[in-house]
Amino acid sequence: MEQKLVALSGNEAVAYAFKQAKPHVAAAFPITPQTEMMHKYAEFVANGESTTEMILVESEHSAMSAAVGSAAAGARTFTATSSAGFALMWEVVYIAASLRLPICMGMVNRALSGNINIHCDHSDSMGGRDAGWIHLFSENAQEAYDNGIMAWRIAEHMDVRLPAMVNYDGFIISHTADALKMLPDDAAYDFIGKYKHAYTLLDPENPITVGPLDLTDYYFEHKASQLAAYDKVPGVVQKVSEEFGAMTGRTYDFCEEYKMDDAEMVMVILGSSAGTAKDVIDEYREKGVKVGLLKIRMFRPFPVEYIAGKLAGRKAVAILDRSAVFGGQGGPVFIEIRSAMYGQQVPLFNYIYGLGGRDFDLHQVETVINDLQKVAAGEEPKQISLLGIRS
Amino acid sequence: MAGQMVEIRWHARGGQGAKTAAMFLAESVLDKGKFGQGFPEYGPERRGAPMRGYTRISDTPVRRHCMIEHPGIVIVLDPSLLDSPAAGVTAGTGKDTVFLVNTTETPAFIRKKLGVDGATVHTVDATGIALDAIGRPIPNMPMIGALLAVNDMMTVDDLNASLVKQLGSKFSQKVIEGNVAAVERANKELVSE
């Protein structure tokens, strides 16, 4: 298939991907911390390139509320947010998932206040990791675009019907022009498919109730059905990713493995930092150091067995978290992986890095690989360290 | 393994078009079979405040997403930044760094002012050229024209084709033609010693 090579910012890439799904409705708060993603989308609508109805509201809480109303009415719906905007949506983020509404959301990962910061870390989406959404992470503009296409198919699958967020790193990806290949509009829409609703509020012949009072009698059963739906996500993600790979030549799974076949030491990472790590891993590989990378693409649902299988038998594993858990045992990725690895004798250790956009540079990758070598040689790892902190 | 990569750092003041230039250049080289990455350093966004932009050009896809620590080429759009230690024009540079400065001064004068003995310094009056050709003191495109006199990532014709393709829908024919003329002049009027 002919794919157009372009240079776009991550925001533009996701805006195009969402436009290609021909959503009926976009609900958004139009002021910061909203990003250029919605700005670009509003341009499409203003220029007549998209027929999406834009609902501009007075807060992110209202944005997600409007998205919930729209999706419950039976419309293909999306929104986008970032940082404190996501925090303000909080209550309704849970409702979207509880009502099984396949809303898609562009999530530009940026730090939370305070102090005031506009730059990248994963504190925003990580705070919502237990809300029942599907979380896909992107290394670059290409992956943000590709996830932006696949998210619809995954979220709207009749076995799933859950909201999905496409995470991409604030500024590092969202505002960086990167080369990527885009699908023609027709091919993208054919892949995503015409929207089918499971239920609609607007069908008087088949009236339904959405979001009623649900107390000690049935609330628990409804949560059980939500949990069961979540279990269907991994299979759908794999199937959709395989189809996407056959069409585009770009393959995706729960994770990307980089030089993992014979790796004795492994770095686990999310997002844009993976690309920087790959460049340094290549340098160490030339010196004969057997180090590899496991980049997590699907953080929710967390692919427990898959990741435990990939890390089994390694001599040392370093897990990098771009967010902190106050009072917890390491960052969210570390907590998940250590739990997934329960019973295995693989030395694991954790770095918290890059908070508030602190540059994840080549030296930090070197530090990680040097530490991995020490641990692989038998040294006891420090469980949790801060990487790239000023001394 | 990363292929041959050119790393460029742009120094400018908000409003001079460094963000546009850094990202525009990254897109322009795609037609030459190269890969580009362009990004500004975000901080307080004010017209006139010092800012930096970055561009990477490579024969293979650019994977790293860190800041550029040791730029191969430093492009200064605003000569007043040479007096500002906070702007950090010489940070991370060495004898192999090529400086390209928008100024009416000579390369020897700039080299001394920056204290970069042994580094290659080129100068061009990009603001003057922009005023003549475009009618506004926006030196970004002429500086790319000057850059192509010291690096063969693409030709001036390629750049001008890209200008029409990328900016044709955003600006008037007159502005595009002015930029094309400015690019060509700056490419020829670059002073090297």
Tab-separated table of N, CA and C in Angstrom, chain A residues 5-7 9 36 118-119 139-140 171-173 175-179 258-259 272 275-276 278-279 282-283 286 359-363, chain B residues 1-2 5 19 22-24 26-28 30-31 34-43 45 62-70:
chain	number	residue	atom	x	y	z
A	5	LEU	N	5.082	9.563	3.072
A	5	LEU	CA	6.122	9.922	4.044
A	5	LEU	C	6.025	11.410	4.329
A	6	VAL	N	5.815	11.747	5.577
A	6	VAL	CA	5.663	13.154	5.961
A	6	VAL	C	6.472	13.418	7.231
A	7	ALA	N	6.672	14.678	7.549
A	7	ALA	CA	7.234	15.041	8.853
A	7	ALA	C	6.151	15.794	9.610
A	9	SER	N	4.514	16.708	13.737
A	9	SER	CA	4.655	16.595	15.191
A	9	SER	C	3.747	15.455	15.652
A	36	GLU	N	-1.737	21.189	21.002
A	36	GLU	CA	-1.958	21.476	19.576
A	36	GLU	C	-2.699	20.359	18.861
A	118	ILE	N	5.460	22.246	32.472
A	118	ILE	CA	4.676	21.897	31.283
A	118	ILE	C	5.227	20.654	30.606
A	119	HIS	N	6.337	20.103	31.104
A	119	HIS	CA	7.098	19.120	30.327
A	119	HIS	C	6.675	17.681	30.610
A	139	GLU	N	6.418	5.416	21.086
A	139	GLU	CA	7.814	5.872	21.171
A	139	GLU	C	8.057	7.143	20.361
A	140	ASN	N	7.320	7.286	19.267
A	140	ASN	CA	7.587	8.404	18.350
A	140	ASN	C	6.284	8.770	17.636
A	171	PHE	N	5.853	17.271	24.483
A	171	PHE	CA	6.929	17.998	23.827
A	171	PHE	C	7.888	17.068	23.101
A	172	ILE	N	8.431	16.059	23.790
A	172	ILE	CA	9.447	15.189	23.184
A	172	ILE	C	8.875	14.533	21.929
A	173	ILE	N	7.602	14.174	21.979
A	173	ILE	CA	6.929	13.624	20.808
A	173	ILE	C	5.849	14.597	20.305
A	175	HIS	N	5.488	17.787	20.290
A	175	HIS	CA	5.875	19.014	19.611
A	175	HIS	C	7.134	18.852	18.760
A	176	THR	N	7.529	17.625	18.505
A	176	THR	CA	8.722	17.382	17.686
A	176	THR	C	8.299	16.907	16.300
A	177	ALA	N	8.895	17.522	15.275
A	177	ALA	CA	8.630	17.063	13.903
A	177	ALA	C	9.458	15.812	13.657
A	178	ASP	N	8.783	14.734	13.300
A	178	ASP	CA	9.437	13.446	13.087
A	178	ASP	C	8.920	12.877	11.768
A	179	ALA	N	9.744	12.091	11.115
A	179	ALA	CA	9.311	11.452	9.869
A	179	ALA	C	8.380	10.286	10.188
A	258	TYR	N	13.843	-5.297	21.629
A	258	TYR	CA	14.995	-4.811	20.874
A	258	TYR	C	16.255	-5.528	21.366
A	259	LYS	N	16.836	-6.292	20.473
A	259	LYS	CA	18.066	-7.066	20.775
A	259	LYS	C	17.891	-7.919	22.028
A	272	SER	N	9.123	7.640	24.583
A	272	SER	CA	10.172	8.164	23.704
A	272	SER	C	11.581	7.786	24.139
A	275	GLY	N	13.809	5.096	22.198
A	275	GLY	CA	14.637	5.370	21.023
A	275	GLY	C	16.048	5.771	21.430
A	276	THR	N	16.150	6.621	22.434
A	276	THR	CA	17.455	7.055	22.934
A	276	THR	C	18.230	5.853	23.468
A	278	LYS	N	17.930	2.735	22.565
A	278	LYS	CA	18.356	1.851	21.467
A	278	LYS	C	19.703	2.290	20.884
A	279	ASP	N	19.878	3.601	20.715
A	279	ASP	CA	21.141	4.088	20.149
A	279	ASP	C	22.324	3.704	21.038
A	282	ASP	N	23.069	-0.092	21.008
A	282	ASP	CA	23.876	-0.468	19.836
A	282	ASP	C	25.370	-0.306	20.109
A	283	GLU	N	25.724	0.781	20.780
A	283	GLU	CA	27.153	1.017	21.072
A	283	GLU	C	27.694	-0.058	21.996
A	286	GLU	N	28.214	-3.374	20.235
A	286	GLU	CA	29.454	-3.434	19.454
A	286	GLU	C	30.634	-3.831	20.324
A	359	ASP	N	15.832	15.955	30.828
A	359	ASP	CA	16.282	15.261	29.622
A	359	ASP	C	16.831	13.873	29.953
A	360	PHE	N	16.323	12.869	29.243
A	360	PHE	CA	16.853	11.504	29.365
A	360	PHE	C	17.938	11.375	28.303
A	361	ASP	N	19.200	11.616	28.714
A	361	ASP	CA	20.257	11.704	27.711
A	361	ASP	C	21.033	10.395	27.604
A	362	LEU	N	21.999	10.401	26.706
A	362	LEU	CA	22.771	9.183	26.424
A	362	LEU	C	23.537	8.727	27.666
A	363	HIS	N	24.000	9.693	28.483
A	363	HIS	CA	24.775	9.328	29.680
A	363	HIS	C	23.929	8.544	30.672
B	1	MET	N	22.148	0.530	14.083
B	1	MET	CA	23.176	1.553	14.349
B	1	MET	C	22.817	2.840	13.608
B	2	ALA	N	22.919	3.938	14.292
B	2	ALA	CA	22.603	5.225	13.683
B	2	ALA	C	23.587	5.506	12.553
B	5	MET	N	24.920	11.362	11.137
B	5	MET	CA	23.877	12.272	11.599
B	5	MET	C	24.437	13.681	11.777
B	19	LYS	N	11.819	28.126	15.519
B	19	LYS	CA	11.025	26.907	15.652
B	19	LYS	C	10.581	26.435	14.269
B	22	ALA	N	13.642	25.048	12.408
B	22	ALA	CA	14.124	23.750	12.918
B	22	ALA	C	13.223	22.619	12.431
B	23	MET	N	11.918	22.872	12.425
B	23	MET	CA	10.977	21.828	12.022
B	23	MET	C	10.857	21.747	10.496
B	24	PHE	N	10.925	22.895	9.847
B	24	PHE	CA	10.845	22.954	8.384
B	24	PHE	C	11.999	22.170	7.753
B	26	ALA	N	13.672	19.750	9.019
B	26	ALA	CA	13.484	18.308	9.231
B	26	ALA	C	12.558	17.717	8.174
B	27	GLU	N	11.571	18.500	7.760
B	27	GLU	CA	10.638	17.994	6.746
B	27	GLU	C	11.234	18.083	5.344
B	28	SER	N	12.024	19.142	5.124
B	28	SER	CA	12.545	19.386	3.778
B	28	SER	C	13.434	18.255	3.270
B	30	LEU	N	13.228	15.122	3.735
B	30	LEU	CA	12.565	13.836	3.465
B	30	LEU	C	12.602	13.492	1.977
B	31	ASP	N	12.404	14.512	1.149
B	31	ASP	CA	12.390	14.270	-0.296
B	31	ASP	C	13.760	13.830	-0.806
B	34	LYS	N	16.413	11.401	3.175
B	34	LYS	CA	16.993	11.474	4.513
B	34	LYS	C	15.882	11.554	5.556
B	35	PHE	N	16.267	11.416	6.807
B	35	PHE	CA	15.299	11.496	7.897
B	35	PHE	C	15.618	12.717	8.751
B	36	GLY	N	14.582	13.389	9.187
B	36	GLY	CA	14.802	14.596	9.969
B	36	GLY	C	13.991	14.581	11.243
B	37	GLN	N	14.506	15.290	12.219
B	37	GLN	CA	13.774	15.485	13.483
B	37	GLN	C	13.990	16.942	13.877
B	38	GLY	N	12.935	17.654	14.190
B	38	GLY	CA	13.097	19.058	14.549
B	38	GLY	C	12.248	19.405	15.747
B	39	PHE	N	12.818	20.138	16.685
B	39	PHE	CA	12.044	20.516	17.865
B	39	PHE	C	12.616	21.760	18.524
B	40	PRO	N	11.744	22.580	19.084
B	40	PRO	CA	12.212	23.719	19.854
B	40	PRO	C	12.348	23.339	21.329
B	41	GLU	N	13.104	24.147	22.048
B	41	GLU	CA	13.164	23.961	23.498
B	41	GLU	C	12.100	24.880	24.085
B	42	TYR	N	11.130	24.302	24.745
B	42	TYR	CA	10.015	25.107	25.226
B	42	TYR	C	10.272	25.664	26.616
B	43	GLY	N	9.926	26.903	26.755
B	43	GLY	CA	9.983	27.521	28.069
B	43	GLY	C	8.909	28.582	28.060
B	45	GLU	N	6.954	31.314	26.629
B	45	GLU	CA	6.871	31.706	25.223
B	45	GLU	C	6.587	33.190	25.125
B	62	VAL	N	15.811	8.694	12.750
B	62	VAL	CA	16.365	9.270	13.985
B	62	VAL	C	15.579	8.690	15.157
B	63	ARG	N	16.265	7.943	16.006
B	63	ARG	CA	15.563	7.282	17.113
B	63	ARG	C	15.684	8.047	18.417
B	64	ARG	N	16.850	8.658	18.632
B	64	ARG	CA	17.064	9.314	19.929
B	64	ARG	C	16.179	10.544	20.051
B	65	HIS	N	15.722	10.780	21.251
B	65	HIS	CA	14.860	11.938	21.490
B	65	HIS	C	15.394	12.831	22.602
B	66	CYS	N	16.696	12.795	22.809
B	66	CYS	CA	17.282	13.665	23.839
B	66	CYS	C	17.678	15.003	23.209
B	67	MET	N	18.056	15.927	24.060
B	67	MET	CA	18.573	17.205	23.588
B	67	MET	C	19.895	16.972	22.848
B	68	ILE	N	20.282	17.933	22.034
B	68	ILE	CA	21.574	17.842	21.352
B	68	ILE	C	22.632	18.444	22.268
B	69	GLU	N	23.582	17.615	22.677
B	69	GLU	CA	24.591	18.043	23.646
B	69	GLU	C	25.807	18.656	22.946
B	70	HIS	N	26.217	18.027	21.855
B	70	HIS	CA	27.385	18.520	21.118
B	70	HIS	C	26.993	18.790	19.662
